C-alpha cells in the first residue's frame, strides 16, 4: 500500500543486462490507473447528466414542429436543424454511455452461452428490413449454431457496429458481404465491403476513441468515432481478435476470430472385455 492508502500497482519488466544478468524494472502505475478511473467516471457522469436536458429540448422541438401554428419558413428551417443536431448529440451521448459501460465491465459478469449464428441472423433481419429500398446489395452466409461464451448484449453491439460502418462508408449501390463460418476451434466473422478502403497508416488507429479517417464524411453519416473503440473493449472481454484488411483504395474487410464453445462430447463408458 502506498502512503495515501491506495492500492499500489506496479508494472514489472525483466530485461537482459550484460551477458549473464537480468534487470528488474518496477514502475508505479497506481496514479495513472487512478486518473484513468477518474476519467471514466467523469465521462459516464457527464453523459448521464446530458440525457435529461437533451430529452427536454427534443420534446419541445417536436412539440413546436407538430403544433398547428403555421411556422414561418425560417423557423421551420431552424427547428429542423435543431432536431437534427439534438439527434446527433443524443446518439453521441448514447455511444459514450455504451463505451463507459464496456470500459467499466458493467455487463461482463452476465456471461452465458451465446448462439452467435442466431444473433447474427436477427441482426441481418433488421438490417435487411431497413435496407428495403436497396441502397446496397447486402449478402450473408451464416453457418448455423456457432456458439461462444459471453455477453449477448455486448456482442450484438460489436457485430452491429462493424456492419453499420460498412453500410455507412460504402457509397450507394455497393456490395457488402457478411459471413460467419467456423474452423475446428475458431469462429470467423467477416464483413467485406467495396467502399473507399482504409489506408494502412489509419488502420492501427481505428479503435482509438474519437478517431475518424475523414471527419466530415463521418459527421455526415452520423458517426461519433466511438464505434470501433466499443468493439475493441467488447473483444477484450471475449478473447476476440480483430483484423482489418484493406489496400487503402477499394474496399475493406473487418474480421473477428472467436474461440468456439464446442458442444461437450458424450462421455463413453469403458466397456469391459473378457
Ligand atoms: P464512426 O462512428 O465515425 O463510424 P468508428 O469508430 O465506428 O466511428 O469508425 C472509425 C472510423 O473508421 C470511421 O470514422 C471511418 O473513417 C473508418 N471506417 C470504419 N469502418 C469503415 C469502412 N468499412 N470503410 C471505410 N472506413 C471505415
mmCIF file of C-alpha atoms and ligand atoms in Angstrom:
data_model
loop_
_atom_site.group_PDB
_atom_site.id
_atom_site.type_symbol
_atom_site.label_atom_id
_atom_site.label_comp_id
_atom_site.label_asym_id
_atom_site.label_seq_id
_atom_site.Cartn_x
_atom_site.Cartn_y
_atom_site.Cartn_z
ATOM 1 C CA UNK A 1 0.000 0.000 0.000
ATOM 2 C CA UNK A 2 1.202 3.492 -0.798
ATOM 3 C CA UNK A 3 1.431 6.246 1.887
ATOM 4 C CA UNK A 4 -2.016 7.635 0.994
ATOM 5 C CA UNK A 5 -3.595 4.268 1.455
ATOM 6 C CA UNK A 6 -4.309 3.490 -2.179
ATOM 7 C CA UNK A 7 -3.591 0.123 -3.718
ATOM 8 C CA UNK A 8 -0.085 0.305 -5.137
ATOM 9 C CA UNK A 9 0.101 -1.094 -8.639
ATOM 10 C CA UNK A 10 3.477 -1.873 -10.132
ATOM 11 C CA UNK A 11 4.338 -2.630 -13.701
ATOM 12 C CA UNK A 12 7.275 -5.030 -13.781
ATOM 13 C CA UNK A 13 9.604 -5.591 -16.665
ATOM 14 C CA UNK A 14 12.515 -8.021 -16.953
ATOM 15 C CA UNK A 15 15.374 -7.086 -19.258
ATOM 16 C CA UNK A 16 18.660 -8.785 -20.096
ATOM 17 C CA UNK A 17 21.575 -6.890 -18.505
ATOM 18 C CA UNK A 18 25.036 -7.678 -19.791
ATOM 19 C CA UNK A 19 25.670 -11.271 -20.805
ATOM 20 C CA UNK A 20 24.611 -13.086 -17.632
ATOM 21 C CA UNK A 21 22.416 -10.739 -15.597
ATOM 22 C CA UNK A 22 18.796 -9.705 -15.595
ATOM 23 C CA UNK A 23 17.489 -6.270 -14.699
ATOM 24 C CA UNK A 24 14.097 -5.946 -12.971
ATOM 25 C CA UNK A 25 12.399 -2.601 -13.638
ATOM 26 C CA UNK A 26 9.422 -1.607 -11.479
ATOM 27 C CA UNK A 27 7.218 1.355 -12.340
ATOM 28 C CA UNK A 28 4.484 2.682 -10.060
ATOM 29 C CA UNK A 29 1.396 2.953 -12.281
ATOM 30 C CA UNK A 30 -1.165 3.409 -9.481
ATOM 31 C CA UNK A 31 -1.515 7.144 -10.127
ATOM 32 C CA UNK A 32 -2.090 6.525 -13.831
ATOM 33 C CA UNK A 33 -4.738 3.929 -13.010
ATOM 34 C CA UNK A 34 -6.496 6.300 -10.579
ATOM 35 C CA UNK A 35 -6.516 9.051 -13.233
ATOM 36 C CA UNK A 36 -7.949 6.586 -15.749
ATOM 37 C CA UNK A 37 -10.736 5.620 -13.308
ATOM 38 C CA UNK A 38 -11.474 9.330 -12.695
ATOM 39 C CA UNK A 39 -11.629 9.955 -16.445
ATOM 40 C CA UNK A 40 -14.041 7.063 -16.963
ATOM 41 C CA UNK A 41 -16.264 8.173 -14.077
ATOM 42 C CA UNK A 42 -16.270 11.733 -15.373
ATOM 43 C CA UNK A 43 -17.313 10.661 -18.886
ATOM 44 C CA UNK A 44 -20.013 8.357 -17.506
ATOM 45 C CA UNK A 45 -21.419 11.067 -15.197
ATOM 46 C CA UNK A 46 -21.392 13.823 -17.809
ATOM 47 C CA UNK A 47 -23.067 11.580 -20.391
ATOM 48 C CA UNK A 48 -25.688 10.556 -17.896
ATOM 49 C CA UNK A 49 -26.381 14.174 -16.899
ATOM 50 C CA UNK A 50 -26.718 15.235 -20.551
ATOM 51 C CA UNK A 51 -29.506 12.749 -21.254
ATOM 52 C CA UNK A 52 -32.253 14.646 -19.399
ATOM 53 C CA UNK A 53 -31.724 18.139 -20.896
ATOM 54 C CA UNK A 54 -31.452 16.583 -24.355
ATOM 55 C CA UNK A 55 -34.757 14.789 -23.895
ATOM 56 C CA UNK A 56 -36.402 18.048 -22.765
ATOM 57 C CA UNK A 57 -35.043 20.037 -25.741
ATOM 58 C CA UNK A 58 -36.107 17.298 -28.150
ATOM 59 C CA UNK A 59 -39.598 17.238 -26.611
ATOM 60 C CA UNK A 60 -40.070 20.986 -27.079
ATOM 61 C CA UNK A 61 -38.747 20.942 -30.647
ATOM 62 C CA UNK A 62 -41.086 18.069 -31.584
ATOM 63 C CA UNK A 63 -43.963 19.932 -29.922
ATOM 64 C CA UNK A 64 -43.248 23.052 -31.992
ATOM 65 C CA UNK A 65 -42.879 21.059 -35.212
ATOM 66 C CA UNK A 66 -46.147 19.208 -34.728
ATOM 67 C CA UNK A 67 -48.171 22.190 -33.453
ATOM 68 C CA UNK A 68 -50.943 23.527 -35.663
ATOM 69 C CA UNK A 69 -49.426 27.008 -35.667
ATOM 70 C CA UNK A 70 -48.218 27.962 -39.130
ATOM 71 C CA UNK A 71 -44.456 28.493 -38.784
ATOM 72 C CA UNK A 72 -42.556 30.972 -40.950
ATOM 73 C CA UNK A 73 -40.104 29.136 -43.299
ATOM 74 C CA UNK A 74 -37.043 30.383 -41.397
ATOM 75 C CA UNK A 75 -38.470 28.948 -38.147
ATOM 76 C CA UNK A 76 -39.267 25.638 -39.827
ATOM 77 C CA UNK A 77 -35.659 25.520 -41.053
ATOM 78 C CA UNK A 78 -34.360 26.406 -37.594
ATOM 79 C CA UNK A 79 -36.447 23.699 -35.883
ATOM 80 C CA UNK A 80 -35.413 21.060 -38.442
ATOM 81 C CA UNK A 81 -31.779 21.943 -37.826
ATOM 82 C CA UNK A 82 -32.192 21.887 -34.010
ATOM 83 C CA UNK A 83 -33.945 18.499 -34.225
ATOM 84 C CA UNK A 84 -31.150 17.008 -36.331
ATOM 85 C CA UNK A 85 -28.385 18.386 -34.048
ATOM 86 C CA UNK A 86 -30.204 17.138 -30.949
ATOM 87 C CA UNK A 87 -30.467 13.656 -32.514
ATOM 88 C CA UNK A 88 -26.758 13.740 -33.314
ATOM 89 C CA UNK A 89 -25.887 14.718 -29.756
ATOM 90 C CA UNK A 90 -28.263 12.086 -28.412
ATOM 91 C CA UNK A 91 -26.525 9.366 -30.481
ATOM 92 C CA UNK A 92 -23.121 10.592 -29.283
ATOM 93 C CA UNK A 93 -24.221 10.517 -25.636
ATOM 94 C CA UNK A 94 -25.698 7.022 -26.121
ATOM 95 C CA UNK A 95 -22.397 5.813 -27.629
ATOM 96 C CA UNK A 96 -20.462 7.402 -24.732
ATOM 97 C CA UNK A 97 -22.705 5.595 -22.254
ATOM 98 C CA UNK A 98 -22.203 2.266 -24.073
ATOM 99 C CA UNK A 99 -18.426 2.873 -24.131
ATOM 100 C CA UNK A 100 -18.292 3.653 -20.420
ATOM 101 C CA UNK A 101 -20.338 0.527 -19.662
ATOM 102 C CA UNK A 102 -17.931 -1.690 -21.591
ATOM 103 C CA UNK A 103 -14.856 0.104 -20.215
ATOM 104 C CA UNK A 104 -16.152 -0.378 -16.677
ATOM 105 C CA UNK A 105 -17.006 -4.035 -17.334
ATOM 106 C CA UNK A 106 -20.634 -3.473 -16.289
ATOM 107 C CA UNK A 107 -22.032 -6.290 -18.442
ATOM 108 C CA UNK A 108 -19.051 -8.613 -18.228
ATOM 109 C CA UNK A 109 -20.417 -10.583 -15.293
ATOM 110 C CA UNK A 110 -23.528 -11.611 -17.213
ATOM 111 C CA UNK A 111 -21.922 -14.391 -19.184
ATOM 112 C CA UNK A 112 -23.820 -17.129 -20.927
ATOM 113 C CA UNK A 113 -23.572 -19.360 -23.962
ATOM 114 C CA UNK A 114 -24.380 -17.113 -26.891
ATOM 115 C CA UNK A 115 -25.547 -18.566 -30.180
ATOM 116 C CA UNK A 116 -23.636 -16.155 -32.441
ATOM 117 C CA UNK A 117 -25.350 -17.533 -35.557
ATOM 118 C CA UNK A 118 -28.841 -16.818 -34.194
ATOM 119 C CA UNK A 119 -27.705 -13.382 -33.004
ATOM 120 C CA UNK A 120 -26.290 -12.528 -36.439
ATOM 121 C CA UNK A 121 -29.409 -13.844 -38.227
ATOM 122 C CA UNK A 122 -31.559 -11.469 -36.153
ATOM 123 C CA UNK A 123 -29.199 -8.511 -36.773
ATOM 124 C CA UNK A 124 -29.297 -9.220 -40.537
ATOM 125 C CA UNK A 125 -33.077 -9.461 -40.477
ATOM 126 C CA UNK A 126 -33.279 -5.923 -39.012
ATOM 127 C CA UNK A 127 -30.647 -4.594 -41.410
ATOM 128 C CA UNK A 128 -32.314 -6.065 -44.496
ATOM 129 C CA UNK A 129 -35.636 -4.660 -43.340
ATOM 130 C CA UNK A 130 -34.084 -1.174 -43.051
ATOM 131 C CA UNK A 131 -32.473 -1.616 -46.484
ATOM 132 C CA UNK A 132 -35.833 -2.344 -48.157
ATOM 133 C CA UNK A 133 -35.416 0.283 -50.829
ATOM 134 C CA UNK A 134 -31.980 -1.104 -51.500
ATOM 135 C CA UNK A 135 -29.123 1.346 -51.174
ATOM 136 C CA UNK A 136 -26.715 -1.583 -51.264
ATOM 137 C CA UNK A 137 -26.563 -5.227 -52.127
ATOM 138 C CA UNK A 138 -26.191 -6.958 -48.761
ATOM 139 C CA UNK A 139 -25.486 -10.689 -48.798
ATOM 140 C CA UNK A 140 -24.838 -13.053 -45.935
ATOM 141 C CA UNK A 141 -23.619 -16.555 -45.320
ATOM 142 C CA UNK A 142 -24.135 -17.756 -41.747
ATOM 143 C CA UNK A 143 -23.235 -21.247 -40.540
ATOM 144 C CA UNK A 144 -25.941 -22.183 -38.012
ATOM 145 C CA UNK A 145 -25.392 -22.918 -34.331
ATOM 146 C CA UNK A 146 -21.944 -21.457 -33.746
ATOM 147 C CA UNK A 147 -21.614 -20.622 -30.063
ATOM 148 C CA UNK A 148 -19.248 -18.774 -27.780
ATOM 149 C CA UNK A 149 -19.263 -17.891 -24.106
ATOM 150 C CA UNK A 150 -20.005 -14.220 -23.494
ATOM 151 C CA UNK A 151 -22.449 -11.399 -23.123
ATOM 152 C CA UNK A 152 -25.094 -11.230 -25.843
ATOM 153 C CA UNK A 153 -25.766 -7.528 -25.411
ATOM 154 C CA UNK A 154 -22.105 -6.567 -25.853
ATOM 155 C CA UNK A 155 -21.574 -8.972 -28.745
ATOM 156 C CA UNK A 156 -24.598 -7.583 -30.541
ATOM 157 C CA UNK A 157 -23.275 -4.037 -30.310
ATOM 158 C CA UNK A 158 -19.839 -5.129 -31.646
ATOM 159 C CA UNK A 159 -21.175 -7.047 -34.667
ATOM 160 C CA UNK A 160 -23.735 -4.344 -35.434
ATOM 161 C CA UNK A 161 -21.120 -1.561 -35.298
ATOM 162 C CA UNK A 162 -18.938 -3.251 -37.904
ATOM 163 C CA UNK A 163 -21.855 -3.995 -40.257
ATOM 164 C CA UNK A 164 -23.300 -0.479 -39.804
ATOM 165 C CA UNK A 165 -19.892 1.040 -40.668
ATOM 166 C CA UNK A 166 -19.641 -0.994 -43.882
ATOM 167 C CA UNK A 167 -23.096 0.264 -44.867
ATOM 168 C CA UNK A 168 -22.382 3.874 -43.850
ATOM 169 C CA UNK A 169 -18.991 4.237 -45.548
ATOM 170 C CA UNK A 170 -19.799 2.402 -48.790
ATOM 171 C CA UNK A 171 -21.281 4.650 -51.468
ATOM 172 C CA UNK A 172 -24.748 3.775 -52.796
ATOM 173 C CA UNK A 173 -25.107 0.540 -54.757
ATOM 174 C CA UNK A 174 -22.107 -1.018 -53.030
ATOM 175 C CA UNK A 175 -21.831 -4.697 -52.160
ATOM 176 C CA UNK A 176 -21.491 -5.786 -48.531
ATOM 177 C CA UNK A 177 -20.988 -9.412 -47.590
ATOM 178 C CA UNK A 178 -21.321 -10.657 -44.048
ATOM 179 C CA UNK A 179 -20.260 -14.165 -43.098
ATOM 180 C CA UNK A 180 -19.944 -16.351 -40.036
ATOM 181 C CA UNK A 181 -18.040 -19.583 -40.543
ATOM 182 C CA UNK A 182 -16.020 -21.959 -38.418
ATOM 183 C CA UNK A 183 -12.835 -23.974 -38.480
ATOM 184 C CA UNK A 184 -12.027 -26.670 -35.906
ATOM 185 C CA UNK A 185 -11.742 -24.352 -32.869
ATOM 186 C CA UNK A 186 -12.346 -20.863 -34.200
ATOM 187 C CA UNK A 187 -15.317 -18.877 -35.401
ATOM 188 C CA UNK A 188 -14.652 -16.340 -38.138
ATOM 189 C CA UNK A 189 -16.927 -13.329 -38.516
ATOM 190 C CA UNK A 190 -16.240 -11.184 -41.556
ATOM 191 C CA UNK A 191 -17.729 -8.051 -43.080
ATOM 192 C CA UNK A 192 -16.416 -7.139 -46.510
ATOM 193 C CA UNK A 193 -17.362 -4.036 -48.469
ATOM 194 C CA UNK A 194 -16.332 -2.406 -51.722
ATOM 195 C CA UNK A 195 -16.277 1.112 -50.247
ATOM 196 C CA UNK A 196 -13.353 3.565 -50.222
ATOM 197 C CA UNK A 197 -10.974 1.351 -48.227
ATOM 198 C CA UNK A 198 -8.730 2.487 -45.362
ATOM 199 C CA UNK A 199 -5.085 3.477 -45.697
ATOM 200 C CA UNK A 200 -2.519 1.403 -43.803
ATOM 201 C CA UNK A 201 -1.451 4.403 -41.677
ATOM 202 C CA UNK A 202 -5.017 4.742 -40.346
ATOM 203 C CA UNK A 203 -5.787 1.080 -39.740
ATOM 204 C CA UNK A 204 -3.893 0.874 -36.419
ATOM 205 C CA UNK A 205 -5.671 3.961 -35.057
ATOM 206 C CA UNK A 206 -9.266 2.968 -35.904
ATOM 207 C CA UNK A 207 -10.066 1.599 -32.453
ATOM 208 C CA UNK A 208 -8.922 4.795 -30.667
ATOM 209 C CA UNK A 209 -11.678 6.866 -29.094
ATOM 210 C CA UNK A 210 -12.929 9.606 -31.465
ATOM 211 C CA UNK A 211 -10.590 8.606 -34.291
ATOM 212 C CA UNK A 212 -12.196 9.177 -37.693
ATOM 213 C CA UNK A 213 -10.372 8.960 -41.018
ATOM 214 C CA UNK A 214 -12.482 11.640 -42.631
ATOM 215 C CA UNK A 215 -14.201 13.767 -40.006
ATOM 216 C CA UNK A 216 -16.650 15.479 -42.324
ATOM 217 C CA UNK A 217 -17.693 12.210 -44.011
ATOM 218 C CA UNK A 218 -18.109 10.546 -40.647
ATOM 219 C CA UNK A 219 -20.166 13.506 -39.403
ATOM 220 C CA UNK A 220 -22.440 13.196 -42.460
ATOM 221 C CA UNK A 221 -23.052 9.533 -41.702
ATOM 222 C CA UNK A 222 -23.830 10.377 -38.063
ATOM 223 C CA UNK A 223 -20.546 8.807 -36.875
ATOM 224 C CA UNK A 224 -19.046 9.633 -33.496
ATOM 225 C CA UNK A 225 -15.689 7.872 -33.755
ATOM 226 C CA UNK A 226 -16.612 5.661 -30.785
ATOM 227 C CA UNK A 227 -17.968 2.559 -32.543
ATOM 228 C CA UNK A 228 -14.697 0.692 -33.031
ATOM 229 C CA UNK A 229 -13.444 1.715 -29.552
ATOM 230 C CA UNK A 230 -16.542 -0.080 -28.205
ATOM 231 C CA UNK A 231 -15.768 -3.078 -30.463
ATOM 232 C CA UNK A 232 -12.199 -3.235 -29.072
ATOM 233 C CA UNK A 233 -13.379 -3.405 -25.448
ATOM 234 C CA UNK A 234 -16.070 -5.973 -26.233
ATOM 235 C CA UNK A 235 -13.492 -8.154 -27.992
ATOM 236 C CA UNK A 236 -11.141 -7.874 -24.988
ATOM 237 C CA UNK A 237 -13.940 -9.321 -22.864
ATOM 238 C CA UNK A 238 -14.407 -12.206 -25.306
ATOM 239 C CA UNK A 239 -10.810 -13.014 -26.321
ATOM 240 C CA UNK A 240 -11.806 -11.967 -29.823
ATOM 241 C CA UNK A 241 -9.169 -10.821 -32.305
ATOM 242 C CA UNK A 242 -9.876 -8.085 -34.817
ATOM 243 C CA UNK A 243 -8.022 -7.791 -38.118
ATOM 244 C CA UNK A 244 -8.672 -5.135 -40.704
ATOM 245 C CA UNK A 245 -7.620 -5.724 -44.291
ATOM 246 C CA UNK A 246 -7.625 -3.013 -46.921
ATOM 247 C CA UNK A 247 -5.425 -1.892 -49.787
ATOM 248 C CA UNK A 248 -6.439 1.701 -48.994
ATOM 249 C CA UNK A 249 -8.153 2.183 -52.344
ATOM 250 C CA UNK A 250 -11.059 -0.136 -52.804
ATOM 251 C CA UNK A 251 -12.897 -1.945 -50.074
ATOM 252 C CA UNK A 252 -12.131 -3.174 -46.572
ATOM 253 C CA UNK A 253 -12.660 -6.386 -44.684
ATOM 254 C CA UNK A 254 -13.155 -6.481 -40.901
ATOM 255 C CA UNK A 255 -12.548 -9.953 -39.496
ATOM 256 C CA UNK A 256 -13.030 -11.192 -35.940
ATOM 257 C CA UNK A 257 -11.829 -14.563 -34.702
ATOM 258 C CA UNK A 258 -13.509 -16.017 -31.614
ATOM 259 C CA UNK A 259 -12.789 -19.283 -29.883
ATOM 260 C CA UNK A 260 -15.702 -21.596 -30.440
ATOM 261 C CA UNK A 261 -17.526 -23.125 -27.498
ATOM 262 C CA UNK A 262 -17.734 -26.720 -28.624
ATOM 263 C CA UNK A 263 -20.563 -28.968 -27.515
ATOM 264 C CA UNK A 264 -19.255 -31.366 -24.863
ATOM 265 C CA UNK A 265 -18.632 -34.783 -26.374
ATOM 266 C CA UNK A 266 -20.814 -37.503 -24.793
ATOM 267 C CA UNK A 267 -18.556 -39.485 -22.479
ATOM 268 C CA UNK A 268 -18.349 -43.157 -23.428
ATOM 269 C CA UNK A 269 -18.372 -45.567 -20.549
ATOM 270 C CA UNK A 270 -15.486 -48.085 -20.721
ATOM 271 C CA UNK A 271 -16.645 -51.476 -21.923
ATOM 272 C CA UNK A 272 -15.325 -54.495 -20.075
ATOM 273 C CA UNK A 273 -13.680 -57.006 -22.411
ATOM 274 C CA UNK A 274 -13.495 -60.616 -21.338
HETATM 275 P P1 LIG B 1 -17.717 6.306 -36.550
HETATM 276 O O1 LIG B 1 -18.810 6.492 -35.529
HETATM 277 O O2 LIG B 1 -17.090 7.593 -37.002
HETATM 278 O O3 LIG B 1 -18.129 5.412 -37.675
HETATM 279 P P2 LIG B 1 -15.962 4.154 -35.732
HETATM 280 O O4 LIG B 1 -15.103 4.044 -34.520
HETATM 281 O O5 LIG B 1 -17.027 3.121 -35.913
HETATM 282 O O6 LIG B 1 -16.544 5.610 -35.719
HETATM 283 O O7 LIG B 1 -15.023 4.121 -37.011
HETATM 284 C C1 LIG B 1 -13.862 4.940 -37.006
HETATM 285 C C2 LIG B 1 -13.535 5.395 -38.412
HETATM 286 O O8 LIG B 1 -13.112 4.268 -39.202
HETATM 287 C C3 LIG B 1 -14.720 5.969 -39.194
HETATM 288 O O9 LIG B 1 -14.904 7.325 -38.891
HETATM 289 C C4 LIG B 1 -14.278 5.743 -40.638
HETATM 290 O O10 LIG B 1 -13.423 6.794 -41.043
HETATM 291 C C5 LIG B 1 -13.442 4.459 -40.562
HETATM 292 N N1 LIG B 1 -14.175 3.260 -41.017
HETATM 293 C C6 LIG B 1 -14.788 2.342 -40.237
HETATM 294 N N2 LIG B 1 -15.320 1.355 -40.978
HETATM 295 C C7 LIG B 1 -15.035 1.644 -42.267
HETATM 296 C C8 LIG B 1 -15.314 1.005 -43.517
HETATM 297 N N3 LIG B 1 -15.980 -0.151 -43.585
HETATM 298 N N4 LIG B 1 -14.838 1.612 -44.647
HETATM 299 C C9 LIG B 1 -14.141 2.774 -44.583
HETATM 300 N N5 LIG B 1 -13.844 3.434 -43.433
HETATM 301 C C10 LIG B 1 -14.299 2.873 -42.291
#
